[in-house]
Amino acid sequence: MEGAGSRRRRRGGPLLVVLGRRGRAALLDLPWEDVLVPLVLSRLPLRQLLRLQRVSRAFRALVHLRLANLRAFDAAQAGPHFPKAAFCTLLKDNVALHQLALQDCSAWLSDMELLPVIGQNPHLQDIALSGCAQLSRQTLVAISLSCPHLRRLSLAHCEWVDSLSLRSLADHCKELEHLDLTACRQLKDDAICYLAPRCARLKSLSLAVNANVGDAAVEEIAKGCPELEHLDLTGCLRVKNEAIRTLAEYCPKLRALKVKHCHDVVESSLSILRNRGVELDVEPPMQLAVVLLQGVVGYAPFINLQI
């Protein structure tokens, strides 16, 4: 017959296997900052930390110490229904964050919750806010002023991003290497032209799904960002062949380019990049014809294309 201690151990999970009356005292008597936090709590996902802090006041204090020194926070690890109050409580004393992932938290995340966290974490290097629709330009301005070492920023589908806030980012975040501005539809050529020469370290940039972006922006990116490796122009309807030729001329490190649904970009400009080994998301005309024939008649592989 199982005793109460055995049942408690079975329900508690891998960490709580030592949480009998004696085990709990022994565990918490270990050095917190030198042993428990770096060697035990650092291995637990956020969801288990949230459960652990409900065990007792002592464990709540231990978890609080871990959260205060957390270097990476991903709201997705806390589950699909992460409450706003929990976010504010968990990070209220943290000043050590390097990574902050809050994508798709639009149901509850606003400037009120996020600005204090941004303001007290100047070491942030990676911030993901994709789909956070309730934020405003104040968030991006705060990021630019508080996070000078920022290297990666995802703002996909954040339509509140405007020219003014992007200019602030360009002026203060010179170490930026990866920037996702997918579907930031307020942005036009002038904002991108301002950004490009000031963020010369950019390696990856997405301007996808923005019909306001045209040749002027792409040419300025090409001339101002020589380290560029990945560029996404999907759905940028105003981009034409000349801009693609400029990319080929000024971006020797370019490895991947997306131009699907850019109807004015054709093979005459893409072939320059294709011959250089750049990965493109559109097929060359002859290969595309073969694929279409395969789908229609089913025997395209036997067609002599040399005729």
XYZ file of N, CA and C in Angstrom, residues 151-153 155 166 169 176-182 184 187 191-193 195-197 199 201-208 213 217-222 224-225 227-234 236 247 251 254 256-258:
162
model
N 19.849 43.003 -31.558
C 20.327 42.384 -32.793
C 19.211 41.762 -33.627
N 18.137 41.364 -32.969
C 17.049 40.699 -33.688
C 15.709 41.267 -33.196
N 14.865 41.675 -34.140
C 13.567 42.247 -33.785
C 12.522 41.775 -34.793
N 8.638 42.226 -35.861
C 7.439 43.065 -35.739
C 6.415 42.699 -36.807
N 10.116 53.844 -36.607
C 11.202 53.128 -37.285
C 12.456 53.993 -37.386
N 14.296 53.659 -34.205
C 15.032 52.397 -34.174
C 16.330 52.516 -34.963
N 21.722 46.076 -35.088
C 20.624 45.254 -35.582
C 21.066 44.410 -36.779
N 20.764 43.100 -36.718
C 21.151 42.174 -37.782
C 19.954 41.500 -38.444
N 18.864 41.337 -37.708
C 17.686 40.653 -38.237
C 16.446 41.485 -37.908
N 15.684 41.844 -38.935
C 14.514 42.704 -38.744
C 13.369 42.187 -39.607
N 12.248 41.915 -38.965
C 11.058 41.429 -39.676
C 9.972 42.489 -39.618
N 9.682 43.081 -40.772
C 8.653 44.118 -40.888
C 7.522 43.646 -41.804
N 7.298 42.347 -41.828
C 6.235 41.794 -42.661
C 4.891 42.430 -42.322
N 3.887 45.388 -42.162
C 3.860 46.686 -41.468
C 3.484 47.733 -42.521
N 4.497 51.606 -43.366
C 5.842 51.973 -43.808
C 5.887 52.168 -45.318
N 10.771 55.657 -45.134
C 11.177 55.072 -43.849
C 12.264 54.021 -44.044
N 12.125 53.184 -45.069
C 13.117 52.149 -45.325
C 14.428 52.781 -45.803
N 14.324 53.816 -46.606
C 15.531 54.517 -47.082
C 16.297 55.156 -45.920
N 16.260 53.917 -42.825
C 16.774 52.812 -42.013
C 18.059 52.207 -42.585
N 18.071 51.971 -43.895
C 19.114 51.147 -44.517
C 20.542 51.590 -44.207
N 20.926 52.839 -44.445
C 22.331 53.202 -44.206
C 22.697 53.262 -42.728
N 21.537 51.063 -40.426
C 21.582 49.679 -39.914
C 22.365 48.830 -40.904
N 24.566 46.668 -40.602
C 24.903 45.293 -40.243
C 23.780 44.302 -40.552
N 22.682 44.772 -41.101
C 21.543 43.893 -41.360
C 21.945 42.703 -42.226
N 21.563 41.521 -41.747
C 21.793 40.293 -42.509
C 20.486 39.720 -43.046
N 19.402 39.995 -42.340
C 18.100 39.458 -42.740
C 17.045 40.546 -42.576
N 16.240 40.737 -43.622
C 15.204 41.783 -43.599
C 13.982 41.284 -44.352
N 12.815 41.454 -43.736
C 11.562 41.140 -44.418
C 10.714 42.399 -44.534
N 10.338 42.706 -45.772
C 9.411 43.798 -46.068
C 8.167 43.241 -46.759
N 7.913 41.961 -46.567
C 6.857 41.262 -47.293
C 5.480 41.847 -46.997
N 6.108 49.478 -50.577
C 7.554 49.369 -50.767
C 7.859 49.210 -52.252
N 13.253 51.945 -52.032
C 13.618 51.298 -50.771
C 14.590 50.148 -51.007
N 14.316 49.308 -51.992
C 15.162 48.139 -52.245
C 16.560 48.568 -52.679
N 16.654 49.586 -53.507
C 17.969 50.052 -53.961
C 18.770 50.655 -52.812
N 18.084 51.343 -51.894
C 18.789 51.906 -50.738
C 19.263 50.800 -49.802
N 18.462 49.759 -49.652
C 18.880 48.600 -48.858
C 20.128 47.963 -49.473
N 20.115 47.801 -50.783
C 21.247 47.178 -51.469
C 22.532 47.968 -51.246
N 23.105 50.261 -48.846
C 23.425 50.564 -47.454
C 23.685 49.359 -46.578
N 23.340 48.153 -47.055
C 23.456 46.943 -46.226
C 24.275 45.874 -46.946
N 26.090 43.551 -45.866
C 26.125 42.248 -45.193
C 24.853 41.439 -45.426
N 23.911 41.978 -46.176
C 22.603 41.353 -46.337
C 22.722 39.952 -46.939
N 22.025 38.982 -46.287
C 22.030 37.596 -46.751
C 20.635 37.121 -47.149
N 19.604 37.606 -46.473
C 18.237 37.168 -46.733
C 17.331 38.402 -46.858
N 16.561 38.453 -47.934
C 15.629 39.563 -48.149
C 14.306 38.993 -48.633
N 13.232 39.386 -47.956
C 11.889 38.922 -48.315
C 11.078 40.095 -48.844
N 10.759 40.048 -50.125
C 9.957 41.086 -50.782
C 8.630 40.516 -51.283
N 8.195 39.411 -50.727
C 6.956 38.770 -51.159
C 5.801 39.770 -51.157
N 5.499 42.613 -52.607
C 5.835 44.041 -52.772
C 5.609 44.395 -54.247
N 20.376 45.009 -56.333
C 20.692 44.033 -55.285
C 21.839 43.134 -55.721
N 25.077 43.560 -53.252
C 24.955 42.619 -52.124
C 25.633 41.290 -52.468
N 24.399 38.021 -50.548
C 22.995 37.615 -50.610
C 22.881 36.126 -50.897
N 19.544 34.397 -50.177
C 18.152 34.028 -50.441
C 17.332 35.290 -50.686
N 16.479 35.225 -51.687
C 15.604 36.346 -52.036
C 14.217 35.805 -52.353
N 13.210 36.415 -51.737
C 11.820 36.032 -51.999
C 11.127 37.167 -52.749
